[in-house]
Coordinates of C-alpha atoms and ligand atoms in Angstrom, one line a residue:
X275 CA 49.7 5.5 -14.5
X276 CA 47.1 4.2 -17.5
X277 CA 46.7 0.6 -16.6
X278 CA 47.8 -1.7 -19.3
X279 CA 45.0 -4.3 -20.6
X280 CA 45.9 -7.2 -22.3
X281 CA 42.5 -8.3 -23.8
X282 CA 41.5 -11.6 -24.9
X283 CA 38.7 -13.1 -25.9
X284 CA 35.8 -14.5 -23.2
X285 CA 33.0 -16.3 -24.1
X286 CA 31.0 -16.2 -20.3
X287 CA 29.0 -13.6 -19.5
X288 CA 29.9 -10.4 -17.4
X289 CA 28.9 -11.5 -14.0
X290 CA 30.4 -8.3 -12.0
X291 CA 31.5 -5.0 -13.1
X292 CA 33.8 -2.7 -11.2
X293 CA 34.5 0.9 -12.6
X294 CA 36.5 3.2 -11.1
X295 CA 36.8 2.1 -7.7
X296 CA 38.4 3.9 -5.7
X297 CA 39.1 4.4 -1.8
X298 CA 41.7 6.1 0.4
X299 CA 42.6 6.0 3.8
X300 CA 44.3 9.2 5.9
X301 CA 47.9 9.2 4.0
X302 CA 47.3 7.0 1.1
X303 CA 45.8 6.2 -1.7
X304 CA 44.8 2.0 -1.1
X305 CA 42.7 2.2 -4.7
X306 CA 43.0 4.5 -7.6
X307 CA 40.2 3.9 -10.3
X308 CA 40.5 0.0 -10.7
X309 CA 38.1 -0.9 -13.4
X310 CA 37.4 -4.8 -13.5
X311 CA 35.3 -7.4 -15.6
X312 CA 34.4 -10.3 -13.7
X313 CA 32.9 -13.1 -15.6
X314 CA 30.8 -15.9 -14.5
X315 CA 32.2 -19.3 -13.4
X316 CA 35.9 -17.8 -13.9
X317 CA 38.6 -18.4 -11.5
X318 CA 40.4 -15.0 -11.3
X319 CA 43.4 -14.7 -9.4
X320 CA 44.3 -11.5 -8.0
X321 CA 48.1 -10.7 -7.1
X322 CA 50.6 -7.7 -6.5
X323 CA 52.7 -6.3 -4.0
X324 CA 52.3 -6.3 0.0
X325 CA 50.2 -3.0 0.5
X326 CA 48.7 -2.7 -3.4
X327 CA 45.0 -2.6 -2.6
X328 CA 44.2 -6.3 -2.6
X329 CA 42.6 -6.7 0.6
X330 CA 40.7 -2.9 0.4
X331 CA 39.3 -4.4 -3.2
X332 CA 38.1 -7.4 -1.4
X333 CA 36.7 -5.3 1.4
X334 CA 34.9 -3.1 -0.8
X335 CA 32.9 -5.8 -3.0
X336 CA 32.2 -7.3 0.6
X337 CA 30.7 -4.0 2.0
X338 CA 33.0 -3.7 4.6
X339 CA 34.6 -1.0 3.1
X340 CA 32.4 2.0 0.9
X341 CA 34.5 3.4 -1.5
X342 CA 34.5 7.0 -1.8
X343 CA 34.2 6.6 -6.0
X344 CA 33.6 4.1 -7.9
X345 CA 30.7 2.0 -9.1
X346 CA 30.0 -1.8 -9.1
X347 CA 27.5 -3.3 -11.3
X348 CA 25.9 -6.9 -10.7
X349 CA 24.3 -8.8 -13.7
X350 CA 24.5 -5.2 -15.4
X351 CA 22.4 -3.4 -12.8
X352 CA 24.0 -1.0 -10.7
X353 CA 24.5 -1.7 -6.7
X354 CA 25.4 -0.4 -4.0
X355 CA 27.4 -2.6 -1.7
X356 CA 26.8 -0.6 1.5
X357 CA 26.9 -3.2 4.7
X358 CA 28.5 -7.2 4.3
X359 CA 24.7 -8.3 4.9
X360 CA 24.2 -7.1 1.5
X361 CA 26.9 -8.3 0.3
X362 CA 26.2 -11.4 0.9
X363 CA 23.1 -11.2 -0.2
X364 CA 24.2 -10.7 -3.6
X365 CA 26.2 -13.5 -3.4
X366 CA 29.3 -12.3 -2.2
X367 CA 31.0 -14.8 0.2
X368 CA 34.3 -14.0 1.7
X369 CA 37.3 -16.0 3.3
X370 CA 39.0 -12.7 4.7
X371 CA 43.3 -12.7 5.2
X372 CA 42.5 -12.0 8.7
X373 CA 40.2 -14.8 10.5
X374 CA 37.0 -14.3 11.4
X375 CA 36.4 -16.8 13.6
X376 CA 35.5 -16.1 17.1
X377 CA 38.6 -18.2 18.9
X378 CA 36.0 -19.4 22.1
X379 CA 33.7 -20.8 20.0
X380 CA 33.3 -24.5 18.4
X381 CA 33.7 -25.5 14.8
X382 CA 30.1 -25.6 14.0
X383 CA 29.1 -22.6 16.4
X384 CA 31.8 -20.7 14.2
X385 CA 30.2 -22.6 10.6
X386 CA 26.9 -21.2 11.7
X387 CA 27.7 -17.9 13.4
X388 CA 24.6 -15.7 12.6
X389 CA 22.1 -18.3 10.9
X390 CA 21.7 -20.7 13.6
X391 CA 19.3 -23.6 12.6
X392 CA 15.9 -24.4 14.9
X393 CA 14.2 -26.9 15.1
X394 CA 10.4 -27.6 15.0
X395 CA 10.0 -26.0 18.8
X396 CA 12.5 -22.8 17.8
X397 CA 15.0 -24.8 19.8
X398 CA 18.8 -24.3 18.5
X399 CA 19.3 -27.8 16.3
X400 CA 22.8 -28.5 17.2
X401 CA 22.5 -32.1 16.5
X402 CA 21.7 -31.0 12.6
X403 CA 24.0 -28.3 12.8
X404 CA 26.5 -31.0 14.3
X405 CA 25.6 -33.3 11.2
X406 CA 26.0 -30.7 8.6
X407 CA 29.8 -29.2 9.4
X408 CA 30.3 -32.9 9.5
X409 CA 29.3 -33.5 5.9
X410 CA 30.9 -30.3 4.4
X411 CA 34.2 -31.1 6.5
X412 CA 33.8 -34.8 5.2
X413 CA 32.8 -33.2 1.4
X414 CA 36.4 -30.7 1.9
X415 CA 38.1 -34.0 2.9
X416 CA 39.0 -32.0 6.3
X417 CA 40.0 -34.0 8.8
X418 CA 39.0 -31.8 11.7
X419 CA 36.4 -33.1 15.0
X420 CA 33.0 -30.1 14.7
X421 CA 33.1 -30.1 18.3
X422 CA 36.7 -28.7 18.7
X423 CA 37.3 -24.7 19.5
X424 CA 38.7 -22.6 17.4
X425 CA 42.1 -21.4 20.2
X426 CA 43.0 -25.5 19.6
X427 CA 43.4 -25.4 16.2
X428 CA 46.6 -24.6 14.2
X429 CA 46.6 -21.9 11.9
X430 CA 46.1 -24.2 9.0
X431 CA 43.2 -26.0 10.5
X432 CA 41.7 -22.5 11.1
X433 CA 42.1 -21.4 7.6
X434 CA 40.6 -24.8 6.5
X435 CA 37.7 -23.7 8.9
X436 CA 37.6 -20.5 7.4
X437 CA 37.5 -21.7 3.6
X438 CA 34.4 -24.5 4.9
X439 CA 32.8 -21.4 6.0
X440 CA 32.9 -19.7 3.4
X441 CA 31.9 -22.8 1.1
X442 CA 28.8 -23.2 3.4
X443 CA 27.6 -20.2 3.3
X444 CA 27.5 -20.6 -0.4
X445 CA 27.8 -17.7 -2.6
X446 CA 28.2 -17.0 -6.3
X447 CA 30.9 -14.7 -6.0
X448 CA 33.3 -16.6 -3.8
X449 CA 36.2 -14.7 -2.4
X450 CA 39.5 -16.4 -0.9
X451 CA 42.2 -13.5 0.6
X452 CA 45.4 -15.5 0.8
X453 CA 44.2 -19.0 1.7
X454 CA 46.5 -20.8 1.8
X455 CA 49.3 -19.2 3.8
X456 CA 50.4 -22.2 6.1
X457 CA 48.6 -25.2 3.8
X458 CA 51.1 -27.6 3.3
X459 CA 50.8 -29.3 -0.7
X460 CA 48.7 -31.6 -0.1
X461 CA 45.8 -29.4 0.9
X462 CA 46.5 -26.8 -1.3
X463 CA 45.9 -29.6 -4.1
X464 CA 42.5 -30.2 -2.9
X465 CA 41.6 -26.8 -2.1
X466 CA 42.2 -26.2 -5.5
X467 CA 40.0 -29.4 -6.7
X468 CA 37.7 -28.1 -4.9
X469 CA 37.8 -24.2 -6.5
X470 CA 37.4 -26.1 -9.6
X471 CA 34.4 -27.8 -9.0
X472 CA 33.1 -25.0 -7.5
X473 CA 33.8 -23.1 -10.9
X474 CA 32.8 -25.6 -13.3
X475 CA 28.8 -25.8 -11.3
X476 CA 28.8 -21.8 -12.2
X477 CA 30.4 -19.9 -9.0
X478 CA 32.6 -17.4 -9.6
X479 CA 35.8 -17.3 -7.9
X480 CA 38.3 -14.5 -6.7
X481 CA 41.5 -16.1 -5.4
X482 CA 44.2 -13.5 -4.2
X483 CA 47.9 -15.2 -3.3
X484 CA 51.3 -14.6 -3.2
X485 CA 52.5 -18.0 -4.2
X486 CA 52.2 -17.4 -7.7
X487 CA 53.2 -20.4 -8.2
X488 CA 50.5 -22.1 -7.0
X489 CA 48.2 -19.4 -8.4
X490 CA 48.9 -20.1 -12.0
X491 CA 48.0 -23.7 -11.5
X492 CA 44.5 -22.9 -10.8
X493 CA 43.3 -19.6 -12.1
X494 CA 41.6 -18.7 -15.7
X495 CA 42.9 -15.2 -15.8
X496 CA 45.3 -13.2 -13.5
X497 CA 44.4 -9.2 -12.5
X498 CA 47.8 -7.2 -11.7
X499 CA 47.3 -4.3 -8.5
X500 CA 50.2 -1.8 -8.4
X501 CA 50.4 1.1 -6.1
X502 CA 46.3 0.5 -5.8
X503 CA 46.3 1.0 -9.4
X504 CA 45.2 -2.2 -12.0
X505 CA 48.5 -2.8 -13.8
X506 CA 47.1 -5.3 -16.1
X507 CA 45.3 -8.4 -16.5
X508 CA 45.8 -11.5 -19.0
X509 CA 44.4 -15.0 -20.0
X510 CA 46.8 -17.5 -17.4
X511 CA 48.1 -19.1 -21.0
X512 CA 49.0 -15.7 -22.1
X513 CA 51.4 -15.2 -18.9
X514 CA 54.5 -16.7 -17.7
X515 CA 55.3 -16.4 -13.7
X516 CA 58.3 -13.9 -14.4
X517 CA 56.0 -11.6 -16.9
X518 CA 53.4 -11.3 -13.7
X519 CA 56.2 -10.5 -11.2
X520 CA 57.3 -8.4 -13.5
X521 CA 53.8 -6.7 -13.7
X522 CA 53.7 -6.6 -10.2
X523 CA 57.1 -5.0 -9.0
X524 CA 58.1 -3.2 -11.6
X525 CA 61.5 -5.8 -11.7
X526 CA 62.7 -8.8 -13.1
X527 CA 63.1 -11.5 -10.8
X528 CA 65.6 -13.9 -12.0
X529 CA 67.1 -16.0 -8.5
X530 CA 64.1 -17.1 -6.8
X531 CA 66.0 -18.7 -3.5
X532 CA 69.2 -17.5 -3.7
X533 CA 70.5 -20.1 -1.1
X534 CA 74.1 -19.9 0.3
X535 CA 75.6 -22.9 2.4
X536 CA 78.0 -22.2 5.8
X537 CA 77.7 -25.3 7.6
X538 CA 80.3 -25.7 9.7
X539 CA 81.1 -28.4 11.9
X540 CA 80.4 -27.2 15.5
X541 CA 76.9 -28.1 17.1
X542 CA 74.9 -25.6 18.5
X543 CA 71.8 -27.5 19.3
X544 CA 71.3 -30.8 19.9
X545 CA 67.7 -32.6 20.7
X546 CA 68.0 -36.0 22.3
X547 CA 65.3 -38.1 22.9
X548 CA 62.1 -35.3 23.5
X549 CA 58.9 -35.4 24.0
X550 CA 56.4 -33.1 24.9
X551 CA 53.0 -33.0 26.7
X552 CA 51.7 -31.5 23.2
X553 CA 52.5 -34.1 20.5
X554 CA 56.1 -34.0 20.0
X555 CA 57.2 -37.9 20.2
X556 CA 60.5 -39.2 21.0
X557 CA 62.3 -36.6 18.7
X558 CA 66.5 -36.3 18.3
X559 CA 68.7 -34.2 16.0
X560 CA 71.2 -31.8 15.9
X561 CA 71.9 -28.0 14.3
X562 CA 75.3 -27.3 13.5
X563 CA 76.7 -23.4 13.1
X564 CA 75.6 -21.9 10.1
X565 CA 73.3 -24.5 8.9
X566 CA 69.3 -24.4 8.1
X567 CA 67.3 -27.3 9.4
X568 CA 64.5 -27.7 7.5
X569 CA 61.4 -29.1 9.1
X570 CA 58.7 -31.1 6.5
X571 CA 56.0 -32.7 7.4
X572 CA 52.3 -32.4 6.8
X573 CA 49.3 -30.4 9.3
X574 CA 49.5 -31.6 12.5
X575 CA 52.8 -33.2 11.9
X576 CA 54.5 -31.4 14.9
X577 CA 56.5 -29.0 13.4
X578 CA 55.3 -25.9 15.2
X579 CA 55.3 -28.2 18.2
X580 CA 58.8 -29.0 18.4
X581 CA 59.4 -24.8 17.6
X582 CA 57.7 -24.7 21.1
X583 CA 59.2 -27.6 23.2
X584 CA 62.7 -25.6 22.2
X585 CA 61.4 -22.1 22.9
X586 CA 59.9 -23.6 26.8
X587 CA 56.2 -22.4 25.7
X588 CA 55.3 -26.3 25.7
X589 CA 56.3 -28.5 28.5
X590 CA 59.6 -30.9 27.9
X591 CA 58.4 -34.3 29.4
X592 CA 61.4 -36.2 28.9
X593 CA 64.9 -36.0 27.1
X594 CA 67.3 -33.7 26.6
X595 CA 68.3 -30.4 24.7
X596 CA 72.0 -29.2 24.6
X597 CA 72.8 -24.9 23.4
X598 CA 75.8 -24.3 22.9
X599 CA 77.2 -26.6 24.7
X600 CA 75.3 -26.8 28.2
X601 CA 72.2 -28.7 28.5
X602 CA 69.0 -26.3 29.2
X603 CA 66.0 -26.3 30.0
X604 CA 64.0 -23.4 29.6
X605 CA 60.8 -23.3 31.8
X606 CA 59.6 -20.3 29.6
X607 CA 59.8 -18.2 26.3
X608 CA 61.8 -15.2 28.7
X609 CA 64.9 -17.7 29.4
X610 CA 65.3 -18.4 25.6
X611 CA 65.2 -15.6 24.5
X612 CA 68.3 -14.7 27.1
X613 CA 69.9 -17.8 26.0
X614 CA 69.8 -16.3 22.5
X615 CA 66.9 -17.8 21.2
X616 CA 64.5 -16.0 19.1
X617 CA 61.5 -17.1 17.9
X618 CA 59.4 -15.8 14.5
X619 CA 55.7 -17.4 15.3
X620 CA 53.4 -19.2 12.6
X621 CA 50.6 -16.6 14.2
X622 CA 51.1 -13.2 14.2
X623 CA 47.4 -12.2 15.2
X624 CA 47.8 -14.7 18.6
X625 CA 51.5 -14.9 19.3
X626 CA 53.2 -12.0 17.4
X627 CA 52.0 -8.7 17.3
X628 CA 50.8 -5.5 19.3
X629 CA 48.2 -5.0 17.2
X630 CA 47.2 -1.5 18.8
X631 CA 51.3 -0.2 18.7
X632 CA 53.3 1.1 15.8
X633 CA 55.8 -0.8 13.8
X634 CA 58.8 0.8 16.1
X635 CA 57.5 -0.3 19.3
X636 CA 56.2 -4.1 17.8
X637 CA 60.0 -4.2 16.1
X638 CA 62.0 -3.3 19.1
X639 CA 59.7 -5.5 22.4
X640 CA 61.9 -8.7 21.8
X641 CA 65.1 -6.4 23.4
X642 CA 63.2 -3.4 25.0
X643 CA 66.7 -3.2 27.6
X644 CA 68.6 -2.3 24.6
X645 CA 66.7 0.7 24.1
X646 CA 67.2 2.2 27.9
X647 CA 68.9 5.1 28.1
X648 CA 70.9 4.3 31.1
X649 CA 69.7 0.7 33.1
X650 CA 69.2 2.6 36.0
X651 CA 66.5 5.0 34.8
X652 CA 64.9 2.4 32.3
X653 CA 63.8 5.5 30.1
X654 CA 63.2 4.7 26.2
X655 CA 65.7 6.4 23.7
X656 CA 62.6 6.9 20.9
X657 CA 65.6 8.1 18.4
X658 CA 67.0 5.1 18.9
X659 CA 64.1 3.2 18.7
X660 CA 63.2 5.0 15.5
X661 CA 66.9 4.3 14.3
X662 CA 67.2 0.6 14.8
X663 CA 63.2 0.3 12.8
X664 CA 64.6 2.4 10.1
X665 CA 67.8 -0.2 9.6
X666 CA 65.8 -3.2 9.3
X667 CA 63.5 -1.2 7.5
X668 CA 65.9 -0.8 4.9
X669 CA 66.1 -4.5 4.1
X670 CA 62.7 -5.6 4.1
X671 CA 60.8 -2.6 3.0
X672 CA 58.3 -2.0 5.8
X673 CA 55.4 0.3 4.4
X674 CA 56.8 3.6 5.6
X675 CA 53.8 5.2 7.5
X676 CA 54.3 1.6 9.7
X677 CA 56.0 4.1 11.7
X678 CA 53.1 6.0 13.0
X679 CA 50.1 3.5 12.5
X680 CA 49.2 1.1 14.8
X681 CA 50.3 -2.3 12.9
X682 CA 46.6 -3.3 13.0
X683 CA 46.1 -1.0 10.2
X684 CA 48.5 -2.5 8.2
X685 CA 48.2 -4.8 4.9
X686 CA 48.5 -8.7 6.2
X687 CA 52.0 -8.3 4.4
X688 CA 53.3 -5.7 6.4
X689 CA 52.6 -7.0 9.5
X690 CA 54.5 -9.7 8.8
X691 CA 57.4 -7.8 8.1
X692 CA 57.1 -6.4 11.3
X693 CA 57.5 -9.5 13.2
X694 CA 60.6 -10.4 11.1
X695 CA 62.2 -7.0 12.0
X696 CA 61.5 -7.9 15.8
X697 CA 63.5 -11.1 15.7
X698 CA 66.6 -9.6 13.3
X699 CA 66.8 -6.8 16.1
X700 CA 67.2 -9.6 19.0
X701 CA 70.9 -10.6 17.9
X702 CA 69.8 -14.1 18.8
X703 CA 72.2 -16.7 17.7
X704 CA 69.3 -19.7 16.9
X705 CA 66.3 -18.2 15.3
X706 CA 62.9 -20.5 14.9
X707 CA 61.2 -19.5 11.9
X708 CA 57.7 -20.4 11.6
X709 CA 56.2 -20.3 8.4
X710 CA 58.9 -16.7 8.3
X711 CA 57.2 -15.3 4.5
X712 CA 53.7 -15.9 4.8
X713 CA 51.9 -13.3 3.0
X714 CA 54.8 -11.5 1.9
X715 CA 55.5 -10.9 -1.5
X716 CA 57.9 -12.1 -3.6
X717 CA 60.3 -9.2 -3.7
X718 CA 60.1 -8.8 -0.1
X719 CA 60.4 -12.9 0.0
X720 CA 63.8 -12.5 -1.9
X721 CA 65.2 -10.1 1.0
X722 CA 63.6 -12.4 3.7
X723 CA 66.0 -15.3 1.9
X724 CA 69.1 -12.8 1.4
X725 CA 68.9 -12.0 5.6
X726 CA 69.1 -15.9 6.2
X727 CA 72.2 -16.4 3.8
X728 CA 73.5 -13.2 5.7
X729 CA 72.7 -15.2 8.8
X730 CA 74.2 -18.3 7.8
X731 CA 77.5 -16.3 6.6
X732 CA 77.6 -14.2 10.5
X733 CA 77.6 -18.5 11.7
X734 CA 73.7 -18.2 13.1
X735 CA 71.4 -21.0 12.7
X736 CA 68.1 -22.0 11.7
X737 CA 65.2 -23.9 12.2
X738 CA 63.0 -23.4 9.5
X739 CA 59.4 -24.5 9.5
X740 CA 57.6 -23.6 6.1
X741 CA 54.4 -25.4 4.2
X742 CA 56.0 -23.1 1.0
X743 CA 57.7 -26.6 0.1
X744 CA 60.0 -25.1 -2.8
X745 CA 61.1 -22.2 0.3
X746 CA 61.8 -25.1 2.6
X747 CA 63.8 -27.6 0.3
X748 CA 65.5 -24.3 -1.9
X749 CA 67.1 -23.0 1.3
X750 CA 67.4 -25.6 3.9
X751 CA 71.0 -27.3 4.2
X752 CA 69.3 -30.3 5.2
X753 CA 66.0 -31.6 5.7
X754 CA 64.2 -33.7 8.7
X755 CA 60.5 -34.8 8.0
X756 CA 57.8 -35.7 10.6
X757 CA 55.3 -38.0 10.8
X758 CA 52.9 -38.3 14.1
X759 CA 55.7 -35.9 15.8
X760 CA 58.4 -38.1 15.5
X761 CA 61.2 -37.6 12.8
X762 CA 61.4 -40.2 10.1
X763 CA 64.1 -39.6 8.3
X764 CA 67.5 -36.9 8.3
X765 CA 68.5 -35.9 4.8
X766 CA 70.8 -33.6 3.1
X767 CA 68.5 -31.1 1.3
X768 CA 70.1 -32.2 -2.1
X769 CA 69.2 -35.2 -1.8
X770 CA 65.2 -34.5 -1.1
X771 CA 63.2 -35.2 -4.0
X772 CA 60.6 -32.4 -4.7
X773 CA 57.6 -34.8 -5.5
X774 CA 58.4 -36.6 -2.6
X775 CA 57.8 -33.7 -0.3
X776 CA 54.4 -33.0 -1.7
X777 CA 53.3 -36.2 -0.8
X778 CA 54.9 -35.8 2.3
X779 CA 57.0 -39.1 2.4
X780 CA 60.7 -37.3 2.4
Ligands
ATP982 N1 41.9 0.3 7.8 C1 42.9 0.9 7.3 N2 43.4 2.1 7.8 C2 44.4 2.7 7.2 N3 45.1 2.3 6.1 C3 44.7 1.1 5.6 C4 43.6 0.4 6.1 N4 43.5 -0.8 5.4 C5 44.4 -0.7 4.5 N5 45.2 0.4 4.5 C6 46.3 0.8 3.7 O1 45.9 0.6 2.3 C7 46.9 0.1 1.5 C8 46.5 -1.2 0.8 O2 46.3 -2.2 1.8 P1 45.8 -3.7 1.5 O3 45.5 -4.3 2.8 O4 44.6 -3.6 0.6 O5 47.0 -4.3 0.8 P2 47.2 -5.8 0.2 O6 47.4 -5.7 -1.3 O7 46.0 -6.7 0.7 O8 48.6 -6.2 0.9 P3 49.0 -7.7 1.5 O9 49.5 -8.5 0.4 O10 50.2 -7.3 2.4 O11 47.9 -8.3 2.2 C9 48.1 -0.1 2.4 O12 48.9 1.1 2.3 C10 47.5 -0.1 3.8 O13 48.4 0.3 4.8
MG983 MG1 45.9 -8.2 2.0

């Protein structure tokens, strides 16, 4: 396919140059001759499909990846980008989809991984360094203590981390690999002020997300990947959001949140009264059959918290919780999930995935005794295993070679996928989704919302957690928002005003 420019006009100056990049991998082609103008102090977003090169691009103007064609051109001198020390030594600084951070270490250790700061006596200056992630966590508005590490932090506060790191380290050519993932509004607004300020003092930005959306709101111009190929790239005022998913899938994408509504009158969970040793605060309400419960609330709110209490991963210090019927209590994740609870975690890197098995094997762990061929010689049926993959396959998509690669070698999209096939295999009857669609694009988004209407319609429920505040109001049924982990307020989901949930104050 000849990729389709739409040119414009630009007065700035060509800061990078890519030609021809291109780079494959056993079995696929990730990049087929993507040819790209990057100008100085532009904010270019970069979108497309789950599995369309983004990341590999990234990776190559990083120097973690060496293409095997392909040129790149800095200031319009040739360069070769061949480690991620030279990379950053022209400038390149990267916030990659995958953290970096080392989980063990502090804030600051992780802020000033590989340039510690020594003082007079070539002693490490920890009270400077200290002082400093202070000031750029104060300059980010980041509400987060230096001295805390990394394993503590939520996958937001990690990806605000990872963004302050990547602002310290202070490159020209700043790169952000989906951000934003589980940044609720209000951050996403002042990550935003701050891309623009980085802009306007000259830096040159690369922003890749799949919340278009928010994309549009930001960017200059918007670059297209399709199949690894550059399917186009336009002037954001030149654009509407349907002519770039249009660019990107090939489709026209009229229903965004196709939401269905099944409530039904019988209660299948009811909270009274919880609270937990980890921040959940006094906390009631109930889920009726075929209903979404939406949970708002901003970072640190509680939300994944209360997903824990209910799944007995976080100890229930007093009140009550009623399933189906019977009061539980369950001491770990093993009796909820027999109860018929499943669980789709905010962090697939910690709590979701195996990342050195295939799709098959991560898809099928949540009910492994399904897959015995008789109980008493617990031998796996791999047809079946293969089988039950390929059906939710179907449905969402799942890159095909997921079947034989180890998921750790699959786009950030992907393995999401794969943690949402695990839970629709399970047959629970209450699923917990955590932030269910981040990363995934918006096609694939579309399917993830047609399997919760079709779990809604077979009377399952839902607890849906999800900073995607459009995703969370569009198909919840109703809405409960947190403050300090306690719920402030109960609302039918109709009745929640949009602006309101930006600002958090439902
Ligand atoms: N290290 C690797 N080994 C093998 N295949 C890889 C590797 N990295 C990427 N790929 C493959 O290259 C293709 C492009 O992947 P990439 O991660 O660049 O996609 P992406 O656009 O970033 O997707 P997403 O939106 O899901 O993050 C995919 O088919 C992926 O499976
Ligand atoms: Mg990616």
């Amino acid at each position: 396919m000849i990729a389709v420019y739409i040119s414009f006009p630009m007065k700035a100056k060509v800061f990078w140059q890519l030609k021809n990049i291109t780079m494959f991998f056993p079995g696929v082609v990730a990049l087929n001759n993507v040819s790209l103008d990057i100008y100085k102090g532009e904010i270019l977003g970069l979108v497309g499909e789950n599995g369309s090169g983004k990341s590999t691009l990234i990776k190559c103007l990083s120097g973690i990846y060496q293409p095997q064609k392909g040129e790149f051109y800095y200031q319009g001198k040739p360069v070769k980008i061949s480690s991620s020390m030279l990379a950053r030594k022209l400038g390149v600084s990267t916030v990659y989809q995958e953290f970096s951070l080392v989980p063990t270490l502090t804030v600051t250790e992780n802020i000033f991984l590989g340039r510690l700061m020594k003082d007079k006596k070539g002693f490490v200056d920890w009270g400077t360094m200290y002082e400093k992630t202070k000031s750029i966590l104060d300059t980010l508005k980041i509400d987060i203590d230096p001295n805390k590490i990394i394993y503590n932090l939520s996958v937001a506060e990690q990806q605000l981390v990872e963004i302050a790191k990547g602002y310290t380290a202070n490159g020209s050519l700043v790169i952000l690999d989906e951000p934003t993932t589980a940044l609720t509004a209000p951050d996403i607004k002042r990550l935003h002020e701050l891309l623009r300020r980085l802009a306007s003092t000259g830096h040159t930005i690369i922003y890749i997300s799949h919340r278009i959306n928010e994309v549009i709101e930001v960017v200059d111009r918007i670059a297209v990947l399709k199949n690894g190929e550059l399917a186009g790239i336009a002037n954001i005022s030149e654009i509407t959001m349907n002519g770039i998913v249009k660019m990107m899938s090939g489709r026209h994408i009229a229903e965004h949140y196709p939401k269905q509504c099944n409530v039904q009158n019988e209660v299948i969970l009811k909270v009274e009264n919880i609270t937990t040793e980890n921040g959940v605060n006094g906390v009631s309400f109930e889920i009726r059959k075929g209903e979404v419960f939406g949970l708002a609330g901003l970072l640190g709110s509680g939300r994944t918290e209360i997903a824990r209490a209910l799944f007995g991963v976080d100890k229930i210090t007093s009140g009550k919780i009623y399933f189906k019927g019977k009061k539980v209590k369950f001491n770990n994740p093993r009796q909820a999930i027999e109860a018929g609870i499943a669980y789709i975690t905010e962090n697939r890197k910690t709590d979701g995935l195996f990342f050195n098995l295939n799709g098959p094997k991560n898809s099928t762990t949540a009910k492994i005794k399904k897959l015995f061929r008789s109980n008493r010689l617990r031998i796996l049926d791999l047809k079946k295993e293969c089988k039950i993959y390929d059906e939710s396959n179907k449905k969402l998509k799942i890159e095909p070679m997921s079947k034989y690669k180890m998921v750790g070698f699959l786009s950030g999209g992907n393995q999401q996928k794969v943690v949402v096939s695990r839970w629709l295999f399970s047959e629970a009857d209450f699923f917990i989704m955590d932030e269910p669609t981040q990363g995934i694009d918006i096609g694939a988004r579309l399917e993830v919302y047609n399997i919760i209407n079709e779990l809604m319609a077979a009377s399952k429920s839902i607890l849906l957690i999800s900073s995607d505040y459009l995703e969370l109001i569009s198909m919840s049924d109703t809405i409960g928002n947190l403050k300090f982990g306690r719920i402030t307020s109960i609302k039918d989901a109709k009745d929640v005003d949009k602006k309101l949930i930006i600002n958090s104050s439902v």
